[in-house]
PDB file of C-alpha atoms in Angstrom:
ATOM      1  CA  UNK A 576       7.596  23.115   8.365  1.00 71.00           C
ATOM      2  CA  UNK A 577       6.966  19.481   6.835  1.00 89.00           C
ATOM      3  CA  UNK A 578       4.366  19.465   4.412  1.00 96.00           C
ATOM      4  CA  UNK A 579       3.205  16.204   5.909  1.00 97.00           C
ATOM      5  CA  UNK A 580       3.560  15.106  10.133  1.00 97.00           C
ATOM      6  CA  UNK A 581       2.344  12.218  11.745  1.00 98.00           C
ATOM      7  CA  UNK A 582       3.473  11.985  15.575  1.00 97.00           C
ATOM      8  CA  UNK A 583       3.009   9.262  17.866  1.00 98.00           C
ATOM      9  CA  UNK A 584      -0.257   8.052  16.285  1.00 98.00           C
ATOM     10  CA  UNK A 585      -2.255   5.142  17.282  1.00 97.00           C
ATOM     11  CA  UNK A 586      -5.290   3.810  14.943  1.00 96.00           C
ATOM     12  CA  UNK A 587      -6.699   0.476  13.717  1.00 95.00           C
ATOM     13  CA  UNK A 588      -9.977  -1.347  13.164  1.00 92.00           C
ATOM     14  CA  UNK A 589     -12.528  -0.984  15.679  1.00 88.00           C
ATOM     15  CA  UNK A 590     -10.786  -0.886  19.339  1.00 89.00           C
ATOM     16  CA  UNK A 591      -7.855  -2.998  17.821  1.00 92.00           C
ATOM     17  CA  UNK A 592      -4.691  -0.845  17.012  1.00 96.00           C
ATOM     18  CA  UNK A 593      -2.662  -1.741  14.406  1.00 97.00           C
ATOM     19  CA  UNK A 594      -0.534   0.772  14.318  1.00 98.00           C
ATOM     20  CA  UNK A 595       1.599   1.851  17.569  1.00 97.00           C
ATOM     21  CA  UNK A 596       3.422   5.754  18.060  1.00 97.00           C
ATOM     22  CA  UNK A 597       3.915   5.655  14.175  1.00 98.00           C
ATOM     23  CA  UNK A 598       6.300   8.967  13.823  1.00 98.00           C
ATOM     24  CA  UNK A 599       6.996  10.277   9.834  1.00 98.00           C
ATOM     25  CA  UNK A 600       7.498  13.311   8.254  1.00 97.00           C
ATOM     26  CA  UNK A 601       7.233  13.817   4.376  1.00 98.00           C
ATOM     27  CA  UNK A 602       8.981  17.619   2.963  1.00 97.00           C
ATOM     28  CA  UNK A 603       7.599  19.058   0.055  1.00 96.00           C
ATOM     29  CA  UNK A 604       9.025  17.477  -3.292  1.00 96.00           C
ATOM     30  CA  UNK A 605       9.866  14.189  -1.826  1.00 97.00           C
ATOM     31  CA  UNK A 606       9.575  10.607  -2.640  1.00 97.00           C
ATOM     32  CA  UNK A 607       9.245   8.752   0.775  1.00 98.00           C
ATOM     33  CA  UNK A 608       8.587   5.464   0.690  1.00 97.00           C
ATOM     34  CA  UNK A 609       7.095   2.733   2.977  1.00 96.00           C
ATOM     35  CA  UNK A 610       8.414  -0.524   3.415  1.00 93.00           C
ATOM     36  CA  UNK A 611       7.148  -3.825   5.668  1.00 91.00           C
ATOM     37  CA  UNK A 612       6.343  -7.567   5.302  1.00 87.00           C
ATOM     38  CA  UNK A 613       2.359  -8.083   5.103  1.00 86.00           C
ATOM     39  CA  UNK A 614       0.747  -6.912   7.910  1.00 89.00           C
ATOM     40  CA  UNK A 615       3.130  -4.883   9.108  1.00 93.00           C
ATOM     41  CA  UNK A 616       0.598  -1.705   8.692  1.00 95.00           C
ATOM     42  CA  UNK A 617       1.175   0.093   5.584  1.00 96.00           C
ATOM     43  CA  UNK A 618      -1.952   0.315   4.245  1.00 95.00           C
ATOM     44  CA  UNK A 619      -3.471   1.141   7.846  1.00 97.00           C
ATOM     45  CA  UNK A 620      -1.101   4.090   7.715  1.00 97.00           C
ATOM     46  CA  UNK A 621      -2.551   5.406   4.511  1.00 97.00           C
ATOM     47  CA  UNK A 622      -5.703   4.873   5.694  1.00 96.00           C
ATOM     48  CA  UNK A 623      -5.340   6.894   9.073  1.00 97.00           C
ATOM     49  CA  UNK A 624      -3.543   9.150   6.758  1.00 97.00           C
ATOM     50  CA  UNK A 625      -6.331   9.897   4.298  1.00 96.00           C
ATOM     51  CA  UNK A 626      -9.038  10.106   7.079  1.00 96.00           C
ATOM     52  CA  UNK A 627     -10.458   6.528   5.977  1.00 95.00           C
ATOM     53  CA  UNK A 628      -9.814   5.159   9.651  1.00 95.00           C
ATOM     54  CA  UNK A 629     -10.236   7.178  13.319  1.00 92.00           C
ATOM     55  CA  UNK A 630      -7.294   8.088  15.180  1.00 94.00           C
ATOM     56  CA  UNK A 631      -7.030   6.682  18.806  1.00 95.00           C
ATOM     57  CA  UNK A 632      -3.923   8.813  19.633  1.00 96.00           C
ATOM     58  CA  UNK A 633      -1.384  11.315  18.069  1.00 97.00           C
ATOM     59  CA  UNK A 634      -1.818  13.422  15.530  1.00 97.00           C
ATOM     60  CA  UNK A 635      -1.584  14.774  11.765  1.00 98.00           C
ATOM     61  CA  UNK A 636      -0.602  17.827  10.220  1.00 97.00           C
ATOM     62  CA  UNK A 637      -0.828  19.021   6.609  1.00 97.00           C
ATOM     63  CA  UNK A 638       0.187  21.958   5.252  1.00 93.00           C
ATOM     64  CA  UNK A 639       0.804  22.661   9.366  1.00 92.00           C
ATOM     65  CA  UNK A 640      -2.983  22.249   9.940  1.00 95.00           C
ATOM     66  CA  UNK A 641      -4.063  19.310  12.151  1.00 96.00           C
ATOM     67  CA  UNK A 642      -6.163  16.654  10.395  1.00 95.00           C
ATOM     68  CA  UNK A 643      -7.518  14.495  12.900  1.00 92.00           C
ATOM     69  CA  UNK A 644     -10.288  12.667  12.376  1.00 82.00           C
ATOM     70  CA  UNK A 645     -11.545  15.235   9.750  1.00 92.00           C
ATOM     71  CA  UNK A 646     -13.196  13.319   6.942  1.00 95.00           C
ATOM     72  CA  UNK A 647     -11.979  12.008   4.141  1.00 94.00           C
ATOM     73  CA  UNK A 648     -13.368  14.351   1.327  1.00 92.00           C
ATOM     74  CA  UNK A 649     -12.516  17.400   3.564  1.00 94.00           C
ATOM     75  CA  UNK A 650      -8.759  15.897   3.870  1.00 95.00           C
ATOM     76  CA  UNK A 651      -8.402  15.610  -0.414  1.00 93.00           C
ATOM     77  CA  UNK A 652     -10.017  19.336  -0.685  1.00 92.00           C
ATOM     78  CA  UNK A 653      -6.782  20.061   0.977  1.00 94.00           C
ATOM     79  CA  UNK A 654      -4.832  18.585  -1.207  1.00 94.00           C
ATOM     80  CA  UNK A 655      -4.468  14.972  -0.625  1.00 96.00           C
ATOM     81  CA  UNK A 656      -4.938  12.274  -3.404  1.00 95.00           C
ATOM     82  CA  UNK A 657      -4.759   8.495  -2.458  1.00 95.00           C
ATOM     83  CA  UNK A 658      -4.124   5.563  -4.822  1.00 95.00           C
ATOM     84  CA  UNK A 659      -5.338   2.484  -3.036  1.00 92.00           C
ATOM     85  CA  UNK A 660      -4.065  -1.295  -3.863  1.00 85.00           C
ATOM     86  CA  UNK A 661      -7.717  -2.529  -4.574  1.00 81.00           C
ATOM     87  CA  UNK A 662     -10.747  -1.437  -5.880  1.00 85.00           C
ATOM     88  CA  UNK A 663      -9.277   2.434  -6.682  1.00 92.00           C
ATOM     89  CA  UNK A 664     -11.327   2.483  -9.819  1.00 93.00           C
ATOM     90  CA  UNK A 665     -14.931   2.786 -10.903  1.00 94.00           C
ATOM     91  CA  UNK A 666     -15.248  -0.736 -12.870  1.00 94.00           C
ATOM     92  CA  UNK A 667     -18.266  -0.412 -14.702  1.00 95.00           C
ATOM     93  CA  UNK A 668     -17.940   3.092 -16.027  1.00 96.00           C
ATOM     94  CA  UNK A 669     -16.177   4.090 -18.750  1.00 97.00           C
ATOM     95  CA  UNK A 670     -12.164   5.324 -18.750  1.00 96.00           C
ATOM     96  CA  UNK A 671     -13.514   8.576 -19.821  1.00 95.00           C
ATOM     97  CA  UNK A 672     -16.360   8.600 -16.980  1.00 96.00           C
ATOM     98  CA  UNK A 673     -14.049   7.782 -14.224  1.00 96.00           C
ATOM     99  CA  UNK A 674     -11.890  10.952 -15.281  1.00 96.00           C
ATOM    100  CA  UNK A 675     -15.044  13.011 -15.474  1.00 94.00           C
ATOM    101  CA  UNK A 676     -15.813  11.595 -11.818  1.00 92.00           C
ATOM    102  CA  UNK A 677     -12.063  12.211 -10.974  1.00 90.00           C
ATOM    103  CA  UNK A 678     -12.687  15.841 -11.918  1.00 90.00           C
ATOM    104  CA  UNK A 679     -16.627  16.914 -11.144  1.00 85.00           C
ATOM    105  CA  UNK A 680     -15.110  19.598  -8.452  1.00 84.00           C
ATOM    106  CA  UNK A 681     -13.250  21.427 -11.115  1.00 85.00           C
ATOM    107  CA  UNK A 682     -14.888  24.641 -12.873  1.00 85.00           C
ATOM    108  CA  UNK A 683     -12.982  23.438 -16.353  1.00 84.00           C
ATOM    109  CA  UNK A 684     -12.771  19.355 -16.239  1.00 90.00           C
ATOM    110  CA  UNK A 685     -12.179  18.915 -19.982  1.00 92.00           C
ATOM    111  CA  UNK A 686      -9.225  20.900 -20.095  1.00 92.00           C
ATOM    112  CA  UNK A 687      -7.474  18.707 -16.943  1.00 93.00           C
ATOM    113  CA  UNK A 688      -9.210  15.435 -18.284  1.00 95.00           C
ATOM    114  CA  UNK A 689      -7.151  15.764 -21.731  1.00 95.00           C
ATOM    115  CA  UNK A 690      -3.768  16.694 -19.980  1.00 93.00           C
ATOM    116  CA  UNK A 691      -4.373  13.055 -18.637  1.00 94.00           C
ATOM    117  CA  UNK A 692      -4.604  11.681 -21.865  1.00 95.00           C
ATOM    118  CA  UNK A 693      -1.757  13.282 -22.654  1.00 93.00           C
ATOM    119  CA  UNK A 694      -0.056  11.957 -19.926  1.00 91.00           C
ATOM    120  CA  UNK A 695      -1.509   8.237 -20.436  1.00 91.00           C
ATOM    121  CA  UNK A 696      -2.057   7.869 -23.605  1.00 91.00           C
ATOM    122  CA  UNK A 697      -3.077   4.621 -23.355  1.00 92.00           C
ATOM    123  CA  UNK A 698      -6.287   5.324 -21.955  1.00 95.00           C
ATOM    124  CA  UNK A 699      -6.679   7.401 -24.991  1.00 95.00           C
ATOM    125  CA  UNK A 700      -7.265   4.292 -26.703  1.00 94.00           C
ATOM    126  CA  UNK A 701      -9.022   2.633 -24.164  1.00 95.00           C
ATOM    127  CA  UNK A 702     -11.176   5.887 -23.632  1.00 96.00           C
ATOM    128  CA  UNK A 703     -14.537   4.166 -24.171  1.00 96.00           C
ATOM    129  CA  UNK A 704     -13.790   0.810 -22.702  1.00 96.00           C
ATOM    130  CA  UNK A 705     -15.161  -0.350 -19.330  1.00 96.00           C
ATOM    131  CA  UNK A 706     -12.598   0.312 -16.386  1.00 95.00           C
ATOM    132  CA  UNK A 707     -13.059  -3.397 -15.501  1.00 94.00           C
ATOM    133  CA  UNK A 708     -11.964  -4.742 -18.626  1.00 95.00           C
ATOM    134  CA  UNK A 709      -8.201  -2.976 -18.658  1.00 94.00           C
ATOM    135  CA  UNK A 710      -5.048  -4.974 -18.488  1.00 92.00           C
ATOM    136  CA  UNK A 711      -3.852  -4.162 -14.611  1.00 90.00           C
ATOM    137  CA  UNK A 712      -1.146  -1.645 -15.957  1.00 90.00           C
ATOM    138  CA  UNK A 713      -4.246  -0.178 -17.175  1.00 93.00           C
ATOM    139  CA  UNK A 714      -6.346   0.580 -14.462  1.00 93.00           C
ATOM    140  CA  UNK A 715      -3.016   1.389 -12.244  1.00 91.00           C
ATOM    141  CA  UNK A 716      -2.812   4.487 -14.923  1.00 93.00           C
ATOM    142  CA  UNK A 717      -6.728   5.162 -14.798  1.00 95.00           C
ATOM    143  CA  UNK A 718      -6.363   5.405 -11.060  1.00 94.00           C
ATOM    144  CA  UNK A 719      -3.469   7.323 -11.473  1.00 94.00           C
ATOM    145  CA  UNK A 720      -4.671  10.004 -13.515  1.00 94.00           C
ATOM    146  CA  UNK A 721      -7.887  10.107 -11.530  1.00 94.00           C
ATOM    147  CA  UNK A 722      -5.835  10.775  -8.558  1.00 94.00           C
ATOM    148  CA  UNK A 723      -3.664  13.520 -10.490  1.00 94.00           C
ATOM    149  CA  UNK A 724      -6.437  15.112 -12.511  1.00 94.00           C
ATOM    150  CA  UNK A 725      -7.174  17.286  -9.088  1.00 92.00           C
ATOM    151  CA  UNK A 726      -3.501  18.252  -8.791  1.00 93.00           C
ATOM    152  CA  UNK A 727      -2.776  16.942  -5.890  1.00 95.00           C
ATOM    153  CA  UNK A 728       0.037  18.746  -3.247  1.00 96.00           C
ATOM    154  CA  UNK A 729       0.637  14.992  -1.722  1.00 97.00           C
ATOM    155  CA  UNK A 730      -0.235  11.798  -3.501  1.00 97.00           C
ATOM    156  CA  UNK A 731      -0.160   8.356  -1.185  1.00 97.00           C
ATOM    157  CA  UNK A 732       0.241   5.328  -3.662  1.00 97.00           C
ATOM    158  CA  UNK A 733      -0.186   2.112  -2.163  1.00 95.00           C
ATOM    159  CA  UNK A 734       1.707  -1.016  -3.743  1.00 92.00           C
ATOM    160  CA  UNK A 735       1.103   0.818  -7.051  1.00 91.00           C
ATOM    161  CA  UNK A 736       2.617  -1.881  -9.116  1.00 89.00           C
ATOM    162  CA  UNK A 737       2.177  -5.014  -7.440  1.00 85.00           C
ATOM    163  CA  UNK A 738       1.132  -7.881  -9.664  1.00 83.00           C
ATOM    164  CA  UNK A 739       2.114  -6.252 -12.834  1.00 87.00           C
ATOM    165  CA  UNK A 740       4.068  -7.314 -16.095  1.00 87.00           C
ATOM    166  CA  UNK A 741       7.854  -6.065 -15.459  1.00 87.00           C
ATOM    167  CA  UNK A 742       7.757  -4.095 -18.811  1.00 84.00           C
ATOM    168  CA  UNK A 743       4.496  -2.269 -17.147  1.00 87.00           C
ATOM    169  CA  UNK A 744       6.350  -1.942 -13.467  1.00 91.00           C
ATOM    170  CA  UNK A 745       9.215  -0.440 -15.629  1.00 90.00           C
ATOM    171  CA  UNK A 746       6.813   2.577 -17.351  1.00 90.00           C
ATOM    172  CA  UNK A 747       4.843   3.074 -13.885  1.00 91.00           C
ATOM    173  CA  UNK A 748       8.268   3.792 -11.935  1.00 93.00           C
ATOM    174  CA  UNK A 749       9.528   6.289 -15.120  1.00 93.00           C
ATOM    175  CA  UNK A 750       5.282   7.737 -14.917  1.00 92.00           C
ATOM    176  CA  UNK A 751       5.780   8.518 -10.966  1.00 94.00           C
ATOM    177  CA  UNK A 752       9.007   9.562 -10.741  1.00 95.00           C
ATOM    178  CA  UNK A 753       8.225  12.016 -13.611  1.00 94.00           C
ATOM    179  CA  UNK A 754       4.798  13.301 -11.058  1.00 94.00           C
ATOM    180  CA  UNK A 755       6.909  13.547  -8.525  1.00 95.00           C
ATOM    181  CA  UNK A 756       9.228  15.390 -10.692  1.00 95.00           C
ATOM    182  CA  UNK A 757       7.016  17.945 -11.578  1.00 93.00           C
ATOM    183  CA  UNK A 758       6.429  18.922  -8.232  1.00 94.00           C
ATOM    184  CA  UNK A 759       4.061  16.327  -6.816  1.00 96.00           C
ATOM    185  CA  UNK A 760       4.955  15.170  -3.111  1.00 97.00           C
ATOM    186  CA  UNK A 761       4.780  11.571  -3.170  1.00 98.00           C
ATOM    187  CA  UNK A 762       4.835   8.407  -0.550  1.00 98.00           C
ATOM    188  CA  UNK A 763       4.636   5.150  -1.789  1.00 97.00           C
ATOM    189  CA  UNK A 764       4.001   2.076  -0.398  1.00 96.00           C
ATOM    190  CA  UNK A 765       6.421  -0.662  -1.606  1.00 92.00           C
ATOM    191  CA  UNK A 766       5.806  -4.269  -1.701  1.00 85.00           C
ATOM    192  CA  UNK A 767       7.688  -5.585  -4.622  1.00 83.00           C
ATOM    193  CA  UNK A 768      10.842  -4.742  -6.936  1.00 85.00           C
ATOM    194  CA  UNK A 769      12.242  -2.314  -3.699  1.00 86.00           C
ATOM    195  CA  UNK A 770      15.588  -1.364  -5.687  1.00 88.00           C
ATOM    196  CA  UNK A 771      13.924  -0.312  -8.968  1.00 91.00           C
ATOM    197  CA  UNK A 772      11.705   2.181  -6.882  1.00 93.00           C
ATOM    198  CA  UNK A 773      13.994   2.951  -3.841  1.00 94.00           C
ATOM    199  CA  UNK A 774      16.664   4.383  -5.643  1.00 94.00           C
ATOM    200  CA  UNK A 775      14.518   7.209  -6.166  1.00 96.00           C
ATOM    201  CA  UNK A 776      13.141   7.850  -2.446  1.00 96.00           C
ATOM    202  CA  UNK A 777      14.829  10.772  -0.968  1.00 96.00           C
ATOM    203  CA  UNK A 778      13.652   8.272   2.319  1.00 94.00           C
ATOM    204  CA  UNK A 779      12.320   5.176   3.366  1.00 95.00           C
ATOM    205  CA  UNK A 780      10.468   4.123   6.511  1.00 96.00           C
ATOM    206  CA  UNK A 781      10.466   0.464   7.538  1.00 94.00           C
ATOM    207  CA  UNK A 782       7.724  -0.631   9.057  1.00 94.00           C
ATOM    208  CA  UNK A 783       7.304  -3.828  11.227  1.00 92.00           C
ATOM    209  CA  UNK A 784       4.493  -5.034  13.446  1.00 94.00           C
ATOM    210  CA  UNK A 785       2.728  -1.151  13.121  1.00 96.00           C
ATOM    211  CA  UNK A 786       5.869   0.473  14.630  1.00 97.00           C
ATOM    212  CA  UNK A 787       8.666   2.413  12.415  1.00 96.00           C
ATOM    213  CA  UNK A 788      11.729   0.155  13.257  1.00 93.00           C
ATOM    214  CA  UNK A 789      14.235   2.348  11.216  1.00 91.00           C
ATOM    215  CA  UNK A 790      14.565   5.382   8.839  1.00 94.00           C
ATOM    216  CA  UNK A 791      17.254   5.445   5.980  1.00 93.00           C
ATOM    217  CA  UNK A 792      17.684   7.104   2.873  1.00 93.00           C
ATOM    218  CA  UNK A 793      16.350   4.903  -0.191  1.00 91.00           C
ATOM    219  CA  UNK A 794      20.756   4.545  -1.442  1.00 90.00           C
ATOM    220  CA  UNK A 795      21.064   3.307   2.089  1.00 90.00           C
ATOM    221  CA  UNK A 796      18.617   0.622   1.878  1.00 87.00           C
ATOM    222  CA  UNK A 797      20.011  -0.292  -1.440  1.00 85.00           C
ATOM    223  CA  UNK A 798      23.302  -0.596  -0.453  1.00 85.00           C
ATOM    224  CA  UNK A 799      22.434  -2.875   3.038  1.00 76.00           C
ATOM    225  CA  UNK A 800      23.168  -6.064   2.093  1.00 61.00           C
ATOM    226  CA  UNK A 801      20.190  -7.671   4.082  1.00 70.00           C
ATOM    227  CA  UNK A 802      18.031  -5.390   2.007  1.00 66.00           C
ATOM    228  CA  UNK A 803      15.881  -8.392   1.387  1.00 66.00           C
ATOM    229  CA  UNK A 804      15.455  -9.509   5.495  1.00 68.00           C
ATOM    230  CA  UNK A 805      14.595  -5.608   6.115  1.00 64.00           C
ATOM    231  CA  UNK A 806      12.044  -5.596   3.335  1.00 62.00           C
ATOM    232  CA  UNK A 807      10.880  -8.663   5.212  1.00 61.00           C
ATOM    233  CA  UNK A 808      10.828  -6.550   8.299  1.00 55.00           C
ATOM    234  CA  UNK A 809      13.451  -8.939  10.337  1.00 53.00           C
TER     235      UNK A 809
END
């Protein structure tokens, strides 16, 4: 049993699909990752995923129950956390209100709210500070641990460290990989620096045009030597 299965879904925006028989499966403890040229349907896929957009065919099993078209706060009481590109904090509040807000379902937040200071100790520092005011490494770890503070089964990070300093990208990759480490089933969506973060994907998907055009392992990708024209999605 996959602890994630999407099979031969349709869904887009309105009555315009985007994506087209999409087929993946994640296992528990893996890192899968997600790979496509812009517009290729990446995000749309996380967003079907998480219960943000319908489903017009298919369907999607977690934990081996079916998911479709449930809603998006009954799909994260199951387990589910999701990281998106944009707008994935709270920017006026506080670092230490968006945890709080991360964790109002839990009967002890505190205790879960200080592991993730523990884990990002940066945002000790920055524990008073408006969200909207933190460096972009910043708010990719506030998000993080908001995601995390729930203790998520399956966490879906979309282009987690796009835009960012490379001595940030560097930490983030080592932070993730260390999640997923301790037990966290991850898939990330990858838009930049692919060989830094696929050489730790147990698999990659590539997507093109809202279809999956090929699944490898993340060494396999590596090792292609048109690695850059299939990140591209030729």
């Amino acid at each position: 049993m996959s602890l994630l299965e999407v099979k031969d879904v349709v869904s887009g925006y309105g009555e315009i699909p985007i994506l087209h028989d999409v087929s993946i499966k994640v296992e528990e403890g893996e890192l899968v990752a997600i790979i496509g040229s812009n517009g290729a349907g990446k995000t749309t896929l996380m967003h079907t995923i998480s219960g943000l957009l319908p489903l017009m065919k298919g369907s999607i099993r977690l934990f081996d129950k079916q998911i479709n078209n449930l809603q998006p706060s009954e799909i994260a009481k199951m387990g589910l956390g999701y990281v998106p590109q944009r707008k994935n904090v709270f920017a006026e509040l506080s670092v230490k209100e968006n945890l709080e807000m991360g964790a109002y379902t839990l009967k002890n937040p505190q205790s879960r709210i200080e592991e993730m200071l523990e884990m990002f100790s940066r945002l000790r520092e920055r524990i008073n500070q408006k969200a909207g005011t933190l460096s972009g490494g910043e708010r990719q770890m506030l998000a993080l641990s908001s995601a995390l503070i729930v203790k998520p089964k399956l966490l879906l990070l979309d282009e987690p460290i796009t835009g960012l300093a490379p001595q940030i990208i560097k930490g983030l990759i080592e932070m993730i990989v260390e999640i997923r480490n301790k037990g966290t089933t991850i898939i990330w969506v990858v838009e930049e620096n692919p060989k830094d973060v696929l050489i730790h994907a147990d698999r990659v998907y590539l997507m093109d045009s809202g279809v999956i055009k090929m699944e490898r392992t993340g060494r396999e990708f590596i090792e292609n030597e048109n690695l850059e024209e299939l990140f591209l999605g030729h």
